[in-house]
Amino acid sequence: MSTEPLRIAVLASHGGSNMQAIMDRIADGQLNARIVLVISNNSKSGAIERVRQAGLPWQHLSSRTHADPAALDEAICQALESVHAELVVLAGYMKKIGPQTLEAFKGRILNIHPALLPRHGGPGMYGIHPHESVLAESDAESGATVHVIDGNYDQGKIVAQRRVPVMPGDTPQTLQQRVLAIEHGIYADVIGEIVAGKLTLPLVD
Ligand code: GRF
């Protein structure tokens, strides 16, 4: 096990509560890791507000800064390489990762999905939609999945899952809150397993 903190880069688009949970675990001294860069496609996001308050380095990279998708992919890849990121954590990141970044960080990019993949994943299954889908299908349980990003929406190798019951009277919103609460634990736990050497990077089959 290395004593150097694991170098993590985070990509986030929205509220950033998953990123905050990781930041808190680091600040508590429970996770030997360091967030070396946060990239957002949305400079006005809650995630960037949290990052500003914490004084972490961040960059706004999006179709506004780079209209050409290949140029954006290259910029993201270079930014991640320039900080020597060992692990890339997608935390509510709403954009697809480009092929250059995927290749350069193969097996080192994790995502969290608010459902038990392979159920309720794929294109369109973001925000409230997976929770609507769970209720529409009358599933008895839902949960969170941490998985490797491989270029197809929500299809990479599953690293960890945690379950919650669906309760009578649940709305998509109540279910979303219950799932989000366990997301905050499971993501930091997976990173902890990487730090502890129980999971080895790159995470390949
Ligand atoms: C989470 O439910 C995550 O699973 C999904 O988007 C949401 C992001 O929440 N990909 P936050 O921005 O971390 O608060």
Short mmCIF file of C-alpha atoms and ligand atoms in Angstrom, two decimals:
data_model
loop_
_atom_site.label_atom_id
_atom_site.label_comp_id
_atom_site.label_asym_id
_atom_site.label_seq_id
_atom_site.Cartn_x
_atom_site.Cartn_y
_atom_site.Cartn_z
CA MET A 1 0.00 0.00 0.00
CA SER A 2 1.35 3.39 -1.00
CA THR A 3 1.62 6.10 1.62
CA GLU A 4 1.33 8.81 -1.02
CA PRO A 5 -2.25 10.09 -1.27
CA LEU A 6 -4.15 8.69 -4.26
CA ARG A 7 -4.42 11.47 -6.86
CA ILE A 8 -8.07 11.86 -7.77
CA ALA A 9 -9.64 14.07 -10.43
CA VAL A 10 -13.40 14.65 -10.28
CA LEU A 11 -15.74 15.55 -13.13
CA ALA A 12 -19.07 16.98 -11.99
CA SER A 13 -21.94 18.86 -13.58
CA HIS A 14 -24.52 19.54 -10.89
CA GLY A 15 -24.92 19.67 -7.14
CA GLY A 16 -21.70 17.89 -6.33
CA SER A 17 -22.96 16.07 -3.23
CA ASN A 18 -21.14 12.88 -4.23
CA MET A 19 -17.93 14.86 -4.66
CA GLN A 20 -18.55 16.51 -1.29
CA ALA A 21 -18.87 13.11 0.38
CA ILE A 22 -15.43 12.18 -0.97
CA MET A 23 -13.99 15.55 0.10
CA ASP A 24 -15.41 15.02 3.60
CA ARG A 25 -13.94 11.53 3.88
CA ILE A 26 -10.52 12.95 2.90
CA ALA A 27 -10.87 15.87 5.32
CA ASP A 28 -11.78 13.45 8.13
CA GLY A 29 -8.48 11.68 7.57
CA GLN A 30 -10.31 8.47 6.64
CA LEU A 31 -9.22 8.42 3.01
CA ASN A 32 -5.60 8.79 1.98
CA ALA A 33 -6.37 10.66 -1.21
CA ARG A 34 -6.11 14.12 -2.68
CA ILE A 35 -8.43 15.82 -5.17
CA VAL A 36 -5.91 17.26 -7.61
CA LEU A 37 -8.41 18.71 -10.08
CA VAL A 38 -12.15 19.20 -10.56
CA ILE A 39 -13.45 19.62 -14.09
CA SER A 40 -16.96 20.83 -14.77
CA ASN A 41 -18.87 21.59 -17.95
CA ASN A 42 -20.93 23.97 -15.82
CA SER A 43 -19.00 26.72 -14.06
CA LYS A 44 -22.15 27.83 -12.22
CA SER A 45 -22.83 24.38 -10.77
CA GLY A 46 -23.16 23.63 -7.08
CA ALA A 47 -20.14 21.38 -7.52
CA ILE A 48 -17.94 24.31 -8.55
CA GLU A 49 -19.31 26.40 -5.69
CA ARG A 50 -18.24 23.65 -3.27
CA VAL A 51 -14.83 23.45 -4.94
CA ARG A 52 -14.30 27.21 -4.69
CA GLN A 53 -15.16 27.11 -0.99
CA ALA A 54 -12.74 24.25 -0.41
CA GLY A 55 -10.00 26.03 -2.38
CA LEU A 56 -9.48 23.08 -4.73
CA PRO A 57 -8.12 23.52 -8.26
CA TRP A 58 -10.78 23.42 -10.96
CA GLN A 59 -11.30 24.03 -14.66
CA HIS A 60 -14.33 24.77 -16.77
CA LEU A 61 -14.14 22.64 -19.91
CA SER A 62 -17.20 22.32 -22.10
CA SER A 63 -18.57 22.81 -25.60
CA ARG A 64 -18.39 26.54 -24.78
CA THR A 65 -14.64 26.44 -24.22
CA HIS A 66 -14.06 23.84 -26.99
CA ALA A 67 -16.74 23.69 -29.70
CA ASP A 68 -15.13 20.70 -31.41
CA PRO A 69 -15.79 17.46 -29.44
CA ALA A 70 -12.34 16.06 -30.30
CA ALA A 71 -10.67 19.26 -29.06
CA LEU A 72 -12.70 19.08 -25.85
CA ASP A 73 -11.72 15.45 -25.37
CA GLU A 74 -8.06 16.38 -25.87
CA ALA A 75 -8.31 19.30 -23.43
CA ILE A 76 -9.88 17.08 -20.76
CA CYS A 77 -7.28 14.37 -21.32
CA GLN A 78 -4.40 16.86 -21.13
CA ALA A 79 -5.81 18.46 -17.99
CA LEU A 80 -6.05 15.05 -16.30
CA GLU A 81 -2.55 14.08 -17.43
CA SER A 82 -1.06 17.41 -16.35
CA VAL A 83 -2.08 16.75 -12.72
CA HIS A 84 -1.02 13.07 -12.92
CA ALA A 85 -4.48 11.84 -11.99
CA GLU A 86 -4.43 8.18 -10.95
CA LEU A 87 -8.20 7.89 -10.64
CA VAL A 88 -10.94 9.85 -12.40
CA VAL A 89 -14.25 10.02 -10.57
CA LEU A 90 -17.41 11.01 -12.40
CA ALA A 91 -19.79 12.47 -9.85
CA GLY A 92 -23.01 13.53 -11.52
CA TYR A 93 -21.13 14.31 -14.74
CA MET A 94 -23.67 14.63 -17.53
CA LYS A 95 -21.39 14.42 -20.57
CA LYS A 96 -19.86 11.46 -22.33
CA ILE A 97 -16.13 10.91 -21.95
CA GLY A 98 -14.34 11.10 -25.29
CA PRO A 99 -12.26 8.31 -26.85
CA GLN A 100 -8.86 9.91 -26.21
CA THR A 101 -9.53 10.26 -22.48
CA LEU A 102 -11.06 6.78 -22.32
CA GLU A 103 -7.96 5.25 -23.87
CA ALA A 104 -5.49 7.22 -21.76
CA PHE A 105 -7.35 6.42 -18.52
CA LYS A 106 -8.61 2.94 -19.32
CA GLY A 107 -9.80 1.21 -16.16
CA ARG A 108 -9.22 4.37 -14.14
CA ILE A 109 -12.52 6.21 -14.69
CA LEU A 110 -15.37 5.42 -12.30
CA ASN A 111 -18.99 6.49 -12.44
CA ILE A 112 -21.84 6.20 -9.97
CA HIS A 113 -25.33 5.41 -11.19
CA PRO A 114 -28.40 5.75 -8.97
CA ALA A 115 -29.90 2.32 -9.71
CA LEU A 116 -28.92 -1.34 -9.69
CA LEU A 117 -27.31 -1.70 -13.11
CA PRO A 118 -27.88 -3.24 -15.57
CA ARG A 119 -31.45 -2.28 -14.68
CA HIS A 120 -32.51 1.32 -15.28
CA GLY A 121 -29.34 2.37 -17.08
CA GLY A 122 -28.47 3.63 -20.55
CA PRO A 123 -29.31 6.73 -22.55
CA GLY A 124 -31.93 8.94 -20.90
CA MET A 125 -31.52 7.30 -17.49
CA TYR A 126 -30.28 10.35 -15.63
CA GLY A 127 -31.68 12.65 -12.98
CA ILE A 128 -35.10 11.55 -11.76
CA HIS A 129 -35.66 9.08 -14.64
CA PRO A 130 -34.07 5.93 -13.17
CA HIS A 131 -36.20 6.36 -10.05
CA GLU A 132 -39.36 6.83 -12.14
CA SER A 133 -38.40 3.68 -14.01
CA VAL A 134 -37.90 1.66 -10.79
CA LEU A 135 -41.38 2.64 -9.59
CA ALA A 136 -42.97 2.06 -13.00
CA GLU A 137 -41.55 -1.48 -13.01
CA SER A 138 -42.68 -2.07 -9.40
CA ASP A 139 -39.17 -3.14 -8.35
CA ALA A 140 -38.91 -4.17 -4.70
CA GLU A 141 -35.51 -2.56 -4.32
CA SER A 142 -33.18 -0.04 -5.88
CA GLY A 143 -29.70 1.15 -5.03
CA ALA A 144 -26.45 2.55 -6.33
CA THR A 145 -23.84 1.11 -8.67
CA VAL A 146 -20.20 2.13 -8.99
CA HIS A 147 -18.82 1.02 -12.33
CA VAL A 148 -15.92 1.52 -14.69
CA ILE A 149 -16.55 3.77 -17.68
CA ASP A 150 -15.99 2.02 -21.00
CA GLY A 151 -17.60 4.35 -23.53
CA ASN A 152 -21.11 2.91 -23.49
CA TYR A 153 -23.61 4.50 -21.15
CA ASP A 154 -23.74 2.62 -17.85
CA GLN A 155 -22.27 -0.60 -19.26
CA GLY A 156 -18.74 -0.86 -17.85
CA LYS A 157 -17.56 -3.41 -15.29
CA ILE A 158 -19.50 -3.18 -12.03
CA VAL A 159 -17.23 -2.54 -9.06
CA ALA A 160 -19.78 -2.28 -6.23
CA GLN A 161 -23.50 -2.12 -5.58
CA ARG A 162 -25.52 -1.20 -2.50
CA ARG A 163 -29.26 -1.74 -2.13
CA VAL A 164 -32.16 0.13 -0.58
CA PRO A 165 -35.77 -1.05 -0.31
CA VAL A 166 -38.52 0.62 -2.30
CA MET A 167 -41.12 1.70 0.30
CA PRO A 168 -44.88 1.79 -0.10
CA GLY A 169 -45.88 5.33 -1.05
CA ASP A 170 -42.45 6.16 -2.51
CA THR A 171 -42.37 8.88 -5.12
CA PRO A 172 -39.45 9.20 -7.54
CA GLN A 173 -38.20 12.02 -5.32
CA THR A 174 -38.29 10.09 -2.03
CA LEU A 175 -36.59 7.15 -3.68
CA GLN A 176 -33.97 9.48 -5.18
CA GLN A 177 -33.15 10.85 -1.72
CA ARG A 178 -32.82 7.37 -0.21
CA VAL A 179 -30.51 6.26 -3.03
CA LEU A 180 -28.45 9.47 -2.91
CA ALA A 181 -27.76 8.89 0.79
CA ILE A 182 -26.17 5.50 0.07
CA GLU A 183 -24.32 6.84 -2.97
CA HIS A 184 -22.37 9.07 -0.62
CA GLY A 185 -21.10 6.09 1.35
CA ILE A 186 -20.46 3.61 -1.41
CA TYR A 187 -18.38 5.91 -3.62
CA ALA A 188 -15.98 6.83 -0.83
CA ASP A 189 -15.86 3.17 0.25
CA VAL A 190 -14.80 2.04 -3.22
CA ILE A 191 -12.06 4.68 -3.31
CA GLY A 192 -11.01 3.48 0.14
CA GLU A 193 -10.66 -0.05 -1.23
CA ILE A 194 -8.44 1.25 -4.02
CA VAL A 195 -6.31 3.16 -1.50
CA ALA A 196 -6.08 0.03 0.66
CA GLY A 197 -5.00 -2.08 -2.33
CA LYS A 198 -8.08 -4.32 -2.18
CA LEU A 199 -8.98 -3.08 -5.65
CA THR A 200 -6.11 -2.57 -8.07
CA LEU A 201 -5.90 0.12 -10.73
CA PRO A 202 -6.47 -0.12 -13.62
CA LEU A 203 -9.78 -1.90 -13.01
CA VAL A 204 -9.95 -4.25 -15.99
CA ASP A 205 -11.72 -7.57 -16.52
C1 GRF B 1 -26.34 11.21 -8.46
O1 GRF B 1 -27.58 10.59 -8.23
C2 GRF B 1 -25.51 10.34 -9.36
O2 GRF B 1 -25.70 8.99 -9.17
C3 GRF B 1 -25.99 10.73 -10.71
O3 GRF B 1 -26.23 12.12 -10.62
C4 GRF B 1 -26.49 12.48 -9.27
C5 GRF B 1 -25.50 13.54 -8.92
O4 GRF B 1 -25.69 14.08 -7.66
N1 GRF B 1 -25.05 10.31 -11.72
P1 GRF B 1 -24.59 15.08 -7.10
O5 GRF B 1 -24.26 16.11 -8.15
O6 GRF B 1 -23.39 14.26 -6.71
O7 GRF B 1 -25.23 15.72 -5.89
#
